[in-house]
mmCIF file of C-alpha atoms in Angstrom:
data_model
loop_
_atom_site.group_PDB
_atom_site.id
_atom_site.type_symbol
_atom_site.label_atom_id
_atom_site.label_comp_id
_atom_site.label_asym_id
_atom_site.label_seq_id
_atom_site.Cartn_x
_atom_site.Cartn_y
_atom_site.Cartn_z
ATOM 1 C CA UNK A 1 8.962 35.662 -8.493
ATOM 2 C CA UNK A 2 12.100 35.259 -10.558
ATOM 3 C CA UNK A 3 12.037 36.477 -14.162
ATOM 4 C CA UNK A 4 12.052 33.680 -16.792
ATOM 5 C CA UNK A 5 15.418 34.699 -18.286
ATOM 6 C CA UNK A 6 17.108 34.505 -14.890
ATOM 7 C CA UNK A 7 15.335 31.207 -14.137
ATOM 8 C CA UNK A 8 16.845 29.581 -17.220
ATOM 9 C CA UNK A 9 20.354 30.951 -16.716
ATOM 10 C CA UNK A 10 23.333 28.905 -15.531
ATOM 11 C CA UNK A 11 23.780 31.510 -12.814
ATOM 12 C CA UNK A 12 20.378 30.634 -11.428
ATOM 13 C CA UNK A 13 21.232 26.921 -11.343
ATOM 14 C CA UNK A 14 24.475 27.684 -9.583
ATOM 15 C CA UNK A 15 22.798 29.833 -6.942
ATOM 16 C CA UNK A 16 20.065 27.256 -6.471
ATOM 17 C CA UNK A 17 22.311 24.272 -5.849
ATOM 18 C CA UNK A 18 25.925 25.386 -5.456
ATOM 19 C CA UNK A 19 25.866 29.064 -4.337
ATOM 20 C CA UNK A 20 29.528 28.992 -3.303
ATOM 21 C CA UNK A 21 30.480 28.440 -6.966
ATOM 22 C CA UNK A 22 29.333 31.962 -7.762
ATOM 23 C CA UNK A 23 30.873 33.408 -4.630
ATOM 24 C CA UNK A 24 27.755 33.253 -2.467
ATOM 25 C CA UNK A 25 28.234 31.235 0.738
ATOM 26 C CA UNK A 26 25.193 29.082 1.333
ATOM 27 C CA UNK A 27 24.970 30.377 4.915
ATOM 28 C CA UNK A 28 24.324 33.890 3.594
ATOM 29 C CA UNK A 29 21.130 32.798 1.879
ATOM 30 C CA UNK A 30 17.944 32.495 3.913
ATOM 31 C CA UNK A 31 16.646 28.909 3.841
ATOM 32 C CA UNK A 32 13.342 30.118 2.367
ATOM 33 C CA UNK A 33 15.229 31.603 -0.603
ATOM 34 C CA UNK A 34 17.160 28.360 -1.114
ATOM 35 C CA UNK A 35 13.889 26.430 -0.974
ATOM 36 C CA UNK A 36 12.315 28.804 -3.484
ATOM 37 C CA UNK A 37 15.278 28.428 -5.836
ATOM 38 C CA UNK A 38 15.132 24.646 -5.470
ATOM 39 C CA UNK A 39 11.434 24.581 -6.266
ATOM 40 C CA UNK A 40 11.959 26.787 -9.336
ATOM 41 C CA UNK A 41 14.953 24.678 -10.416
ATOM 42 C CA UNK A 42 12.870 21.513 -10.101
ATOM 43 C CA UNK A 43 10.105 23.191 -12.102
ATOM 44 C CA UNK A 44 12.561 24.164 -14.817
ATOM 45 C CA UNK A 45 14.042 20.647 -14.924
ATOM 46 C CA UNK A 46 10.566 19.160 -15.182
ATOM 47 C CA UNK A 47 9.617 21.532 -18.020
ATOM 48 C CA UNK A 48 12.888 20.844 -19.835
ATOM 49 C CA UNK A 49 12.454 17.059 -19.507
ATOM 50 C CA UNK A 50 8.832 17.387 -20.647
ATOM 51 C CA UNK A 51 9.759 19.465 -23.722
ATOM 52 C CA UNK A 52 12.518 17.020 -24.739
ATOM 53 C CA UNK A 53 10.155 14.101 -24.071
ATOM 54 C CA UNK A 54 7.446 15.605 -26.296
ATOM 55 C CA UNK A 55 9.890 16.581 -29.076
ATOM 56 C CA UNK A 56 11.438 13.100 -29.176
ATOM 57 C CA UNK A 57 7.948 11.567 -29.055
ATOM 58 C CA UNK A 58 6.938 13.670 -32.077
ATOM 59 C CA UNK A 59 10.141 12.588 -33.854
ATOM 60 C CA UNK A 60 9.271 8.923 -33.250
ATOM 61 C CA UNK A 61 5.937 9.561 -35.002
ATOM 62 C CA UNK A 62 6.955 11.998 -37.752
ATOM 63 C CA UNK A 63 10.113 10.178 -38.914
ATOM 64 C CA UNK A 64 8.365 6.788 -39.417
ATOM 65 C CA UNK A 65 5.500 8.559 -41.250
ATOM 66 C CA UNK A 66 8.047 10.254 -43.527
ATOM 67 C CA UNK A 67 9.875 6.925 -44.035
ATOM 68 C CA UNK A 68 6.594 5.193 -44.967
ATOM 69 C CA UNK A 69 5.857 7.941 -47.498
ATOM 70 C CA UNK A 70 9.370 7.520 -48.990
ATOM 71 C CA UNK A 71 9.315 3.721 -49.276
ATOM 72 C CA UNK A 72 7.882 3.671 -52.819
ATOM 73 C CA UNK A 73 10.740 5.802 -54.118
ATOM 74 C CA UNK A 74 13.383 5.618 -51.406
ATOM 75 C CA UNK A 75 15.957 8.387 -51.492
ATOM 76 C CA UNK A 76 19.349 8.536 -49.839
ATOM 77 C CA UNK A 77 17.847 9.969 -46.629
ATOM 78 C CA UNK A 78 15.663 6.965 -45.794
ATOM 79 C CA UNK A 79 18.388 4.997 -44.020
ATOM 80 C CA UNK A 80 19.657 7.929 -41.909
ATOM 81 C CA UNK A 81 16.030 8.782 -41.030
ATOM 82 C CA UNK A 82 15.398 5.177 -39.971
ATOM 83 C CA UNK A 83 18.489 5.143 -37.753
ATOM 84 C CA UNK A 84 17.501 8.538 -36.328
ATOM 85 C CA UNK A 85 13.969 7.299 -35.537
ATOM 86 C CA UNK A 86 15.337 4.261 -33.696
ATOM 87 C CA UNK A 87 17.882 6.416 -31.856
ATOM 88 C CA UNK A 88 15.130 8.872 -30.844
ATOM 89 C CA UNK A 89 13.085 5.978 -29.458
ATOM 90 C CA UNK A 90 16.039 4.890 -27.282
ATOM 91 C CA UNK A 91 16.965 8.420 -26.120
ATOM 92 C CA UNK A 92 13.288 9.081 -25.335
ATOM 93 C CA UNK A 93 13.652 6.759 -22.348
ATOM 94 C CA UNK A 94 15.906 9.294 -20.571
ATOM 95 C CA UNK A 95 13.423 12.230 -20.264
ATOM 96 C CA UNK A 96 10.619 9.702 -19.754
ATOM 97 C CA UNK A 97 12.551 8.211 -16.847
ATOM 98 C CA UNK A 98 13.299 11.646 -15.344
ATOM 99 C CA UNK A 99 9.599 12.566 -15.488
ATOM 100 C CA UNK A 100 8.368 9.176 -14.248
ATOM 101 C CA UNK A 101 10.874 8.657 -11.464
ATOM 102 C CA UNK A 102 11.445 12.195 -10.154
ATOM 103 C CA UNK A 103 8.311 14.217 -10.872
ATOM 104 C CA UNK A 104 5.461 11.748 -11.365
ATOM 105 C CA UNK A 105 5.221 10.433 -7.732
ATOM 106 C CA UNK A 106 3.500 13.679 -6.616
ATOM 107 C CA UNK A 107 0.976 13.430 -9.479
ATOM 108 C CA UNK A 108 0.507 9.736 -8.712
ATOM 109 C CA UNK A 109 -0.539 10.587 -5.142
ATOM 110 C CA UNK A 110 -3.119 13.058 -6.515
ATOM 111 C CA UNK A 111 -4.430 10.545 -9.058
ATOM 112 C CA UNK A 112 -4.772 7.725 -6.518
ATOM 113 C CA UNK A 113 -6.647 10.040 -4.138
ATOM 114 C CA UNK A 114 -8.905 11.366 -6.919
ATOM 115 C CA UNK A 115 -11.806 10.019 -8.940
ATOM 116 C CA UNK A 116 -9.671 8.349 -11.615
ATOM 117 C CA UNK A 117 -7.340 5.944 -9.748
ATOM 118 C CA UNK A 118 -7.338 3.743 -12.869
ATOM 119 C CA UNK A 119 -5.551 6.570 -14.683
ATOM 120 C CA UNK A 120 -2.446 5.500 -12.768
ATOM 121 C CA UNK A 121 -3.127 1.821 -12.213
ATOM 122 C CA UNK A 122 -4.014 1.084 -15.837
ATOM 123 C CA UNK A 123 -3.008 4.011 -18.083
ATOM 124 C CA UNK A 124 0.311 5.019 -16.497
ATOM 125 C CA UNK A 125 1.522 1.509 -15.722
ATOM 126 C CA UNK A 126 0.699 0.358 -19.268
ATOM 127 C CA UNK A 127 2.224 3.487 -20.826
ATOM 128 C CA UNK A 128 5.523 3.199 -18.970
ATOM 129 C CA UNK A 129 5.952 -0.468 -19.814
ATOM 130 C CA UNK A 130 4.866 -0.109 -23.454
ATOM 131 C CA UNK A 131 7.489 2.632 -23.600
ATOM 132 C CA UNK A 132 10.199 0.058 -22.859
ATOM 133 C CA UNK A 133 9.127 -1.967 -25.906
ATOM 134 C CA UNK A 134 8.977 1.012 -28.294
ATOM 135 C CA UNK A 135 12.769 1.241 -28.914
ATOM 136 C CA UNK A 136 12.953 -2.489 -29.657
ATOM 137 C CA UNK A 137 10.196 -2.198 -32.259
ATOM 138 C CA UNK A 138 11.714 0.936 -33.842
ATOM 139 C CA UNK A 139 15.138 -0.781 -33.907
ATOM 140 C CA UNK A 140 13.727 -3.816 -35.720
ATOM 141 C CA UNK A 141 12.107 -1.453 -38.256
ATOM 142 C CA UNK A 142 15.359 0.471 -38.730
ATOM 143 C CA UNK A 143 17.368 -2.758 -39.104
ATOM 144 C CA UNK A 144 15.079 -3.842 -41.960
ATOM 145 C CA UNK A 145 15.569 -0.523 -43.745
ATOM 146 C CA UNK A 146 19.334 -0.821 -43.209
ATOM 147 C CA UNK A 147 19.208 -4.255 -44.896
ATOM 148 C CA UNK A 148 17.152 -2.829 -47.807
ATOM 149 C CA UNK A 149 14.115 -4.889 -46.736
ATOM 150 C CA UNK A 150 11.884 -1.862 -47.174
ATOM 151 C CA UNK A 151 8.591 -3.670 -47.784
ATOM 152 C CA UNK A 152 9.100 -5.860 -44.706
ATOM 153 C CA UNK A 153 9.779 -2.783 -42.567
ATOM 154 C CA UNK A 154 6.355 -1.217 -43.284
ATOM 155 C CA UNK A 155 4.354 -3.018 -40.612
ATOM 156 C CA UNK A 156 7.066 -2.353 -37.996
ATOM 157 C CA UNK A 157 6.990 1.394 -38.760
ATOM 158 C CA UNK A 158 3.193 1.356 -38.590
ATOM 159 C CA UNK A 159 3.414 -0.361 -35.197
ATOM 160 C CA UNK A 160 5.976 2.234 -34.048
ATOM 161 C CA UNK A 161 3.609 5.059 -35.045
ATOM 162 C CA UNK A 162 0.517 3.450 -33.490
ATOM 163 C CA UNK A 163 2.344 2.610 -30.283
ATOM 164 C CA UNK A 164 3.758 6.144 -29.983
ATOM 165 C CA UNK A 165 0.288 7.623 -30.515
ATOM 166 C CA UNK A 166 -1.236 5.221 -27.975
ATOM 167 C CA UNK A 167 1.446 6.154 -25.433
ATOM 168 C CA UNK A 168 0.765 9.865 -26.061
ATOM 169 C CA UNK A 169 -2.991 9.343 -25.562
ATOM 170 C CA UNK A 170 -2.369 7.384 -22.357
ATOM 171 C CA UNK A 171 -0.122 10.225 -21.177
ATOM 172 C CA UNK A 172 -2.940 12.680 -21.788
ATOM 173 C CA UNK A 173 -5.329 10.463 -19.815
ATOM 174 C CA UNK A 174 -2.857 10.338 -16.923
ATOM 175 C CA UNK A 175 -2.434 14.130 -16.807
ATOM 176 C CA UNK A 176 -6.232 14.575 -16.953
ATOM 177 C CA UNK A 177 -6.518 12.035 -14.123
ATOM 178 C CA UNK A 178 -4.324 14.248 -11.960
ATOM 179 C CA UNK A 179 -7.000 16.953 -12.099
ATOM 180 C CA UNK A 180 -10.033 14.674 -11.793
ATOM 181 C CA UNK B 1 26.190 -14.520 -42.008
ATOM 182 C CA UNK B 2 24.215 -12.109 -39.855
ATOM 183 C CA UNK B 3 26.021 -10.207 -37.106
ATOM 184 C CA UNK B 4 22.936 -9.582 -35.002
ATOM 185 C CA UNK B 5 19.435 -11.041 -35.059
ATOM 186 C CA UNK B 6 17.105 -8.114 -34.312
ATOM 187 C CA UNK B 7 14.039 -10.346 -34.500
ATOM 188 C CA UNK B 8 15.346 -12.784 -31.886
ATOM 189 C CA UNK B 9 16.359 -9.865 -29.658
ATOM 190 C CA UNK B 10 12.898 -8.302 -29.920
ATOM 191 C CA UNK B 11 11.204 -11.663 -29.284
ATOM 192 C CA UNK B 12 13.131 -12.436 -26.101
ATOM 193 C CA UNK B 13 12.951 -8.805 -24.931
ATOM 194 C CA UNK B 14 9.177 -8.667 -25.429
ATOM 195 C CA UNK B 15 8.540 -11.871 -23.490
ATOM 196 C CA UNK B 16 10.988 -10.968 -20.725
ATOM 197 C CA UNK B 17 9.138 -7.660 -20.275
ATOM 198 C CA UNK B 18 5.852 -9.521 -19.812
ATOM 199 C CA UNK B 19 7.414 -11.856 -17.240
ATOM 200 C CA UNK B 20 9.034 -8.956 -15.357
ATOM 201 C CA UNK B 21 5.824 -6.886 -15.304
ATOM 202 C CA UNK B 22 3.715 -9.759 -13.955
ATOM 203 C CA UNK B 23 6.330 -11.017 -11.481
ATOM 204 C CA UNK B 24 7.021 -7.530 -10.101
ATOM 205 C CA UNK B 25 3.320 -6.904 -9.473
ATOM 206 C CA UNK B 26 2.486 -10.307 -8.006
ATOM 207 C CA UNK B 27 5.669 -11.120 -6.071
ATOM 208 C CA UNK B 28 6.543 -8.324 -3.651
ATOM 209 C CA UNK B 29 10.087 -9.515 -2.833
ATOM 210 C CA UNK B 30 10.918 -9.633 -6.559
ATOM 211 C CA UNK B 31 9.906 -5.985 -6.987
ATOM 212 C CA UNK B 32 11.901 -5.112 -3.857
ATOM 213 C CA UNK B 33 14.927 -6.912 -5.295
ATOM 214 C CA UNK B 34 14.643 -4.921 -8.543
ATOM 215 C CA UNK B 35 14.460 -1.713 -6.490
ATOM 216 C CA UNK B 36 17.432 -2.734 -4.342
ATOM 217 C CA UNK B 37 19.601 -3.538 -7.356
ATOM 218 C CA UNK B 38 18.514 -0.851 -9.832
ATOM 219 C CA UNK B 39 17.102 1.940 -7.560
ATOM 220 C CA UNK B 40 13.680 1.638 -9.250
ATOM 221 C CA UNK B 41 11.842 -1.411 -10.594
ATOM 222 C CA UNK B 42 11.166 0.370 -13.928
ATOM 223 C CA UNK B 43 14.897 0.978 -14.465
ATOM 224 C CA UNK B 44 15.542 -2.659 -13.583
ATOM 225 C CA UNK B 45 13.013 -3.869 -16.144
ATOM 226 C CA UNK B 46 14.440 -1.541 -18.797
ATOM 227 C CA UNK B 47 18.045 -2.669 -18.235
ATOM 228 C CA UNK B 48 17.111 -6.371 -18.148
ATOM 229 C CA UNK B 49 15.051 -6.068 -21.348
ATOM 230 C CA UNK B 50 17.920 -4.232 -23.070
ATOM 231 C CA UNK B 51 20.386 -6.929 -21.949
ATOM 232 C CA UNK B 52 18.013 -9.681 -23.134
ATOM 233 C CA UNK B 53 17.657 -7.898 -26.508
ATOM 234 C CA UNK B 54 21.439 -7.682 -26.932
ATOM 235 C CA UNK B 55 22.270 -11.187 -25.668
ATOM 236 C CA UNK B 56 19.500 -12.891 -27.683
ATOM 237 C CA UNK B 57 20.407 -10.848 -30.765
ATOM 238 C CA UNK B 58 23.999 -12.088 -30.671
ATOM 239 C CA UNK B 59 23.195 -15.574 -29.343
ATOM 240 C CA UNK B 60 20.712 -16.392 -32.109
ATOM 241 C CA UNK B 61 22.497 -14.430 -34.859
ATOM 242 C CA UNK B 62 22.383 -17.333 -37.323
ATOM 243 C CA UNK B 63 18.902 -18.616 -36.461
ATOM 244 C CA UNK B 64 16.159 -18.109 -39.023
ATOM 245 C CA UNK B 65 13.620 -20.111 -37.026
ATOM 246 C CA UNK B 66 12.865 -20.206 -33.319
ATOM 247 C CA UNK B 67 10.362 -22.603 -31.717
ATOM 248 C CA UNK B 68 9.644 -23.902 -35.226
ATOM 249 C CA UNK B 69 8.540 -20.500 -36.532
ATOM 250 C CA UNK B 70 10.254 -18.012 -38.839
ATOM 251 C CA UNK B 71 11.974 -15.603 -36.483
ATOM 252 C CA UNK B 72 10.473 -12.486 -38.122
ATOM 253 C CA UNK B 73 6.935 -13.818 -37.684
ATOM 254 C CA UNK B 74 7.706 -14.829 -34.098
ATOM 255 C CA UNK B 75 9.089 -11.346 -33.300
ATOM 256 C CA UNK B 76 5.999 -9.652 -34.739
ATOM 257 C CA UNK B 77 3.607 -11.911 -32.829
ATOM 258 C CA UNK B 78 5.675 -11.613 -29.639
ATOM 259 C CA UNK B 79 5.662 -7.799 -29.698
ATOM 260 C CA UNK B 80 1.897 -7.640 -30.302
ATOM 261 C CA UNK B 81 1.250 -10.274 -27.625
ATOM 262 C CA UNK B 82 3.502 -8.480 -25.154
ATOM 263 C CA UNK B 83 1.666 -5.157 -25.660
ATOM 264 C CA UNK B 84 -1.740 -6.826 -25.317
ATOM 265 C CA UNK B 85 -0.823 -8.899 -22.252
ATOM 266 C CA UNK B 86 0.646 -5.902 -20.407
ATOM 267 C CA UNK B 87 -2.537 -3.853 -20.979
ATOM 268 C CA UNK B 88 -4.802 -6.775 -20.081
ATOM 269 C CA UNK B 89 -2.784 -7.566 -16.978
ATOM 270 C CA UNK B 90 -3.142 -4.045 -15.582
ATOM 271 C CA UNK B 91 -6.860 -3.940 -16.443
ATOM 272 C CA UNK B 92 -7.472 -7.285 -14.716
ATOM 273 C CA UNK B 93 -5.352 -6.300 -11.722
ATOM 274 C CA UNK B 94 -7.322 -3.047 -11.336
ATOM 275 C CA UNK B 95 -10.719 -4.739 -11.710
ATOM 276 C CA UNK B 96 -9.876 -7.538 -9.265
#
Protein backbone atom coordinates (compact mmCIF):
# COMPACT_ATOMS: atom_id res chain seq x y z
CA UNK A 1 0.00 0.00 0.00
CA UNK A 2 1.12 3.53 -0.75
CA UNK A 3 -0.07 6.31 1.56
CA UNK A 4 -2.66 8.68 0.01
CA UNK A 5 -0.41 11.76 0.23
CA UNK A 6 2.36 10.01 -1.68
CA UNK A 7 -0.17 8.64 -4.20
CA UNK A 8 -1.32 12.15 -5.10
CA UNK A 9 2.16 13.67 -5.30
CA UNK A 10 3.93 14.61 -8.53
CA UNK A 11 6.81 12.46 -7.34
CA UNK A 12 4.56 9.43 -7.38
CA UNK A 13 3.44 10.16 -10.95
CA UNK A 14 7.03 10.56 -12.02
CA UNK A 15 8.10 7.27 -10.46
CA UNK A 16 5.08 5.51 -11.91
CA UNK A 17 5.59 6.56 -15.51
CA UNK A 18 8.97 8.25 -15.94
CA UNK A 19 11.23 7.01 -13.09
CA UNK A 20 14.38 8.31 -14.78
CA UNK A 21 13.06 11.88 -14.35
CA UNK A 22 13.53 11.56 -10.61
CA UNK A 23 16.86 9.81 -10.95
CA UNK A 24 15.53 6.25 -10.73
CA UNK A 25 16.44 4.11 -13.75
CA UNK A 26 13.46 2.03 -14.76
CA UNK A 27 15.64 -1.10 -14.77
CA UNK A 28 16.22 -0.70 -11.03
CA UNK A 29 12.53 -1.08 -10.28
CA UNK A 30 11.02 -4.55 -10.12
CA UNK A 31 8.30 -4.96 -12.78
CA UNK A 32 5.75 -5.79 -10.06
CA UNK A 33 6.43 -2.41 -8.42
CA UNK A 34 6.04 -0.60 -11.75
CA UNK A 35 2.78 -2.46 -12.34
CA UNK A 36 1.56 -1.54 -8.86
CA UNK A 37 2.43 2.12 -9.43
CA UNK A 38 0.68 2.05 -12.80
CA UNK A 39 -2.45 0.55 -11.29
CA UNK A 40 -2.47 3.15 -8.51
CA UNK A 41 -1.80 5.94 -11.03
CA UNK A 42 -4.71 4.74 -13.17
CA UNK A 43 -6.89 4.61 -10.06
CA UNK A 44 -5.92 8.15 -9.14
CA UNK A 45 -6.57 9.39 -12.70
CA UNK A 46 -9.96 7.70 -12.69
CA UNK A 47 -10.88 9.25 -9.32
CA UNK A 48 -9.68 12.68 -10.45
CA UNK A 49 -11.66 12.47 -13.72
CA UNK A 50 -14.71 11.26 -11.77
CA UNK A 51 -14.50 14.12 -9.24
CA UNK A 52 -14.14 16.75 -11.99
CA UNK A 53 -16.96 15.07 -13.94
CA UNK A 54 -19.29 15.17 -10.92
CA UNK A 55 -18.36 18.76 -9.98
CA UNK A 56 -18.94 20.03 -13.53
CA UNK A 57 -22.18 18.03 -13.69
CA UNK A 58 -23.36 19.71 -10.47
CA UNK A 59 -22.38 23.10 -11.93
CA UNK A 60 -24.49 22.41 -15.03
CA UNK A 61 -27.48 21.83 -12.71
CA UNK A 62 -26.87 24.45 -10.00
CA UNK A 63 -25.99 27.38 -12.30
CA UNK A 64 -29.14 27.05 -14.48
CA UNK A 65 -31.27 26.72 -11.31
CA UNK A 66 -29.68 29.90 -9.95
CA UNK A 67 -30.18 31.65 -13.32
CA UNK A 68 -33.87 30.64 -13.37
CA UNK A 69 -34.30 32.03 -9.85
CA UNK A 70 -32.64 35.32 -10.94
CA UNK A 71 -34.64 35.83 -14.14
CA UNK A 72 -37.42 37.87 -12.48
CA UNK A 73 -34.91 40.40 -11.17
CA UNK A 74 -31.76 39.76 -13.18
CA UNK A 75 -28.58 41.10 -11.63
CA UNK A 76 -25.23 41.73 -13.25
CA UNK A 77 -24.10 38.14 -12.57
CA UNK A 78 -26.75 36.44 -14.71
CA UNK A 79 -24.85 36.75 -17.98
CA UNK A 80 -21.49 35.54 -16.59
CA UNK A 81 -23.33 32.65 -14.87
CA UNK A 82 -25.02 31.72 -18.16
CA UNK A 83 -21.70 31.72 -20.02
CA UNK A 84 -20.11 29.72 -17.20
CA UNK A 85 -22.92 27.12 -17.31
CA UNK A 86 -22.50 26.68 -21.07
CA UNK A 87 -18.71 26.49 -20.71
CA UNK A 88 -19.06 23.87 -17.94
CA UNK A 89 -21.29 21.80 -20.23
CA UNK A 90 -18.60 21.85 -22.95
CA UNK A 91 -15.67 21.16 -20.59
CA UNK A 92 -17.68 18.33 -18.99
CA UNK A 93 -17.09 16.31 -22.16
CA UNK A 94 -13.37 15.98 -21.34
CA UNK A 95 -13.63 14.04 -18.01
CA UNK A 96 -16.66 12.21 -19.41
CA UNK A 97 -14.57 11.10 -22.38
CA UNK A 98 -11.65 10.04 -20.15
CA UNK A 99 -13.99 7.93 -18.00
CA UNK A 100 -15.93 6.48 -20.95
CA UNK A 101 -13.01 5.73 -23.23
CA UNK A 102 -10.26 4.71 -20.79
CA UNK A 103 -11.93 3.31 -17.68
CA UNK A 104 -15.45 2.25 -18.67
CA UNK A 105 -14.52 -0.72 -20.97
CA UNK A 106 -13.68 -2.89 -17.92
CA UNK A 107 -17.03 -2.02 -16.28
CA UNK A 108 -18.78 -2.61 -19.60
CA UNK A 109 -17.43 -6.18 -19.70
CA UNK A 110 -18.79 -6.77 -16.18
CA UNK A 111 -22.18 -5.27 -17.05
CA UNK A 112 -22.57 -7.30 -20.25
CA UNK A 113 -21.70 -10.50 -18.38
CA UNK A 114 -24.05 -9.67 -15.49
CA UNK A 115 -27.80 -9.62 -14.97
CA UNK A 116 -28.31 -6.07 -16.26
CA UNK A 117 -26.86 -6.03 -19.81
CA UNK A 118 -29.41 -3.32 -20.67
CA UNK A 119 -27.61 -1.05 -18.21
CA UNK A 120 -24.93 -0.70 -20.88
CA UNK A 121 -26.93 -1.25 -24.05
CA UNK A 122 -29.68 1.23 -23.15
CA UNK A 123 -28.61 3.39 -20.18
CA UNK A 124 -24.92 3.96 -21.00
CA UNK A 125 -25.35 4.32 -24.75
CA UNK A 126 -28.21 6.81 -24.26
CA UNK A 127 -26.33 8.70 -21.53
CA UNK A 128 -23.16 9.14 -23.57
CA UNK A 129 -25.01 10.37 -26.64
CA UNK A 130 -27.38 12.66 -24.70
CA UNK A 131 -24.20 14.08 -23.18
CA UNK A 132 -23.10 15.27 -26.63
CA UNK A 133 -26.32 17.27 -26.98
CA UNK A 134 -26.14 18.87 -23.52
CA UNK A 135 -23.54 21.56 -24.43
CA UNK A 136 -25.56 22.58 -27.50
CA UNK A 137 -28.69 23.06 -25.40
CA UNK A 138 -26.83 24.96 -22.66
CA UNK A 139 -25.17 27.15 -25.33
CA UNK A 140 -28.53 28.04 -26.87
CA UNK A 141 -29.80 28.96 -23.38
CA UNK A 142 -26.71 31.08 -22.67
CA UNK A 143 -26.97 32.81 -26.07
CA UNK A 144 -30.54 33.88 -25.24
CA UNK A 145 -29.44 35.34 -21.91
CA UNK A 146 -26.56 37.12 -23.67
CA UNK A 147 -29.12 38.69 -26.05
CA UNK A 148 -31.33 39.74 -23.10
CA UNK A 149 -34.04 37.27 -24.20
CA UNK A 150 -34.43 36.08 -20.62
CA UNK A 151 -38.01 34.81 -20.84
CA UNK A 152 -37.22 32.79 -23.98
CA UNK A 153 -34.21 31.20 -22.26
CA UNK A 154 -36.32 29.66 -19.45
CA UNK A 155 -37.37 26.48 -21.23
CA UNK A 156 -33.81 25.89 -22.49
CA UNK A 157 -32.43 26.16 -18.93
CA UNK A 158 -35.15 23.81 -17.69
CA UNK A 159 -34.19 21.34 -20.42
CA UNK A 160 -30.51 21.69 -19.45
CA UNK A 161 -31.37 20.88 -15.81
CA UNK A 162 -33.67 17.96 -16.66
CA UNK A 163 -31.20 16.49 -19.13
CA UNK A 164 -28.31 16.78 -16.64
CA UNK A 165 -30.40 15.07 -13.95
CA UNK A 166 -31.46 12.33 -16.38
CA UNK A 167 -27.83 11.76 -17.37
CA UNK A 168 -26.84 11.56 -13.68
CA UNK A 169 -29.61 9.02 -12.99
CA UNK A 170 -28.56 6.95 -16.01
CA UNK A 171 -24.98 7.07 -14.71
CA UNK A 172 -26.16 5.72 -11.38
CA UNK A 173 -28.04 2.92 -13.15
CA UNK A 174 -24.90 2.02 -15.10
CA UNK A 175 -22.71 1.87 -11.98
CA UNK A 176 -25.35 -0.26 -10.21
CA UNK A 177 -25.43 -2.51 -13.29
CA UNK A 178 -21.71 -3.17 -12.86
CA UNK A 179 -22.45 -4.83 -9.52
CA UNK A 180 -25.62 -6.66 -10.55
CA UNK B 1 -27.54 41.26 -38.44
CA UNK B 2 -26.80 38.17 -36.37
CA UNK B 3 -23.24 36.84 -36.28
CA UNK B 4 -24.20 33.29 -35.37
CA UNK B 5 -27.50 31.42 -35.40
CA UNK B 6 -27.44 29.22 -32.28
CA UNK B 7 -30.86 27.77 -33.09
CA UNK B 8 -29.82 26.62 -36.57
CA UNK B 9 -26.60 25.17 -35.13
CA UNK B 10 -28.52 23.24 -32.47
CA UNK B 11 -31.07 22.01 -35.03
CA UNK B 12 -28.51 20.62 -37.46
CA UNK B 13 -26.33 19.27 -34.62
CA UNK B 14 -29.27 17.47 -33.01
CA UNK B 15 -30.35 15.79 -36.24
CA UNK B 16 -26.80 14.90 -37.25
CA UNK B 17 -26.35 13.19 -33.87
CA UNK B 18 -29.44 11.06 -34.50
CA UNK B 19 -28.18 10.08 -37.96
CA UNK B 20 -24.69 9.26 -36.64
CA UNK B 21 -26.03 7.18 -33.73
CA UNK B 22 -28.31 5.09 -35.95
CA UNK B 23 -25.81 4.72 -38.81
CA UNK B 24 -22.97 3.72 -36.48
CA UNK B 25 -25.08 1.00 -34.85
CA UNK B 26 -26.63 -0.39 -38.03
CA UNK B 27 -23.76 -0.04 -40.51
CA UNK B 28 -20.61 -1.72 -39.20
CA UNK B 29 -18.19 -0.22 -41.75
CA UNK B 30 -19.42 3.29 -40.88
CA UNK B 31 -18.61 2.75 -37.20
CA UNK B 32 -15.23 1.30 -38.20
CA UNK B 33 -14.56 4.38 -40.34
CA UNK B 34 -15.37 6.68 -37.40
CA UNK B 35 -12.98 4.64 -35.23
CA UNK B 36 -10.26 4.72 -37.89
CA UNK B 37 -10.50 8.49 -38.33
CA UNK B 38 -11.19 9.64 -34.76
CA UNK B 39 -9.79 6.75 -32.60
CA UNK B 40 -13.26 6.15 -31.09
CA UNK B 41 -16.72 6.42 -32.65
CA UNK B 42 -17.96 8.58 -29.73
CA UNK B 43 -15.18 11.13 -30.32
CA UNK B 44 -16.04 11.09 -34.02
CA UNK B 45 -19.70 11.79 -33.32
CA UNK B 46 -18.81 14.58 -30.89
CA UNK B 47 -16.43 16.31 -33.33
CA UNK B 48 -18.86 16.00 -36.26
CA UNK B 49 -21.76 17.37 -34.19
CA UNK B 50 -19.59 20.28 -33.00
CA UNK B 51 -18.54 21.03 -36.60
CA UNK B 52 -22.18 20.83 -37.77
CA UNK B 53 -23.20 23.21 -34.94
CA UNK B 54 -20.52 25.74 -35.93
CA UNK B 55 -20.99 25.48 -39.71
CA UNK B 56 -24.81 25.64 -39.54
CA UNK B 57 -24.63 28.50 -37.03
CA UNK B 58 -22.55 30.61 -39.40
CA UNK B 59 -24.18 29.36 -42.61
CA UNK B 60 -27.72 30.22 -41.52
CA UNK B 61 -26.78 33.32 -39.50
CA UNK B 62 -29.45 35.49 -41.15
CA UNK B 63 -32.21 32.87 -41.35
CA UNK B 64 -35.20 33.30 -39.07
CA UNK B 65 -37.07 30.38 -40.61
CA UNK B 66 -35.90 26.94 -41.69
CA UNK B 67 -38.12 24.39 -43.45
CA UNK B 68 -40.95 26.92 -43.14
CA UNK B 69 -40.75 27.05 -39.34
CA UNK B 70 -39.40 29.71 -36.99
CA UNK B 71 -35.85 28.61 -36.29
CA UNK B 72 -36.24 28.81 -32.48
CA UNK B 73 -39.27 26.50 -32.56
CA UNK B 74 -37.47 24.13 -34.93
CA UNK B 75 -34.40 24.01 -32.64
CA UNK B 76 -36.54 23.23 -29.59
CA UNK B 77 -38.47 20.48 -31.38
CA UNK B 78 -35.28 19.08 -32.93
CA UNK B 79 -33.48 18.81 -29.57
CA UNK B 80 -36.46 17.09 -27.91
CA UNK B 81 -36.92 14.76 -30.89
CA UNK B 82 -33.22 13.93 -30.96
CA UNK B 83 -33.21 13.00 -27.24
CA UNK B 84 -36.35 10.87 -27.62
CA UNK B 85 -35.21 9.10 -30.80
CA UNK B 86 -31.80 8.21 -29.32
CA UNK B 87 -33.43 6.66 -26.22
CA UNK B 88 -36.07 4.85 -28.29
CA UNK B 89 -33.48 3.58 -30.74
CA UNK B 90 -31.38 1.95 -28.02
CA UNK B 91 -34.47 0.48 -26.33
CA UNK B 92 -35.70 -1.00 -29.62
CA UNK B 93 -32.24 -2.27 -30.52
CA UNK B 94 -31.93 -4.00 -27.13
CA UNK B 95 -35.42 -5.53 -27.29
CA UNK B 96 -34.98 -6.79 -30.86
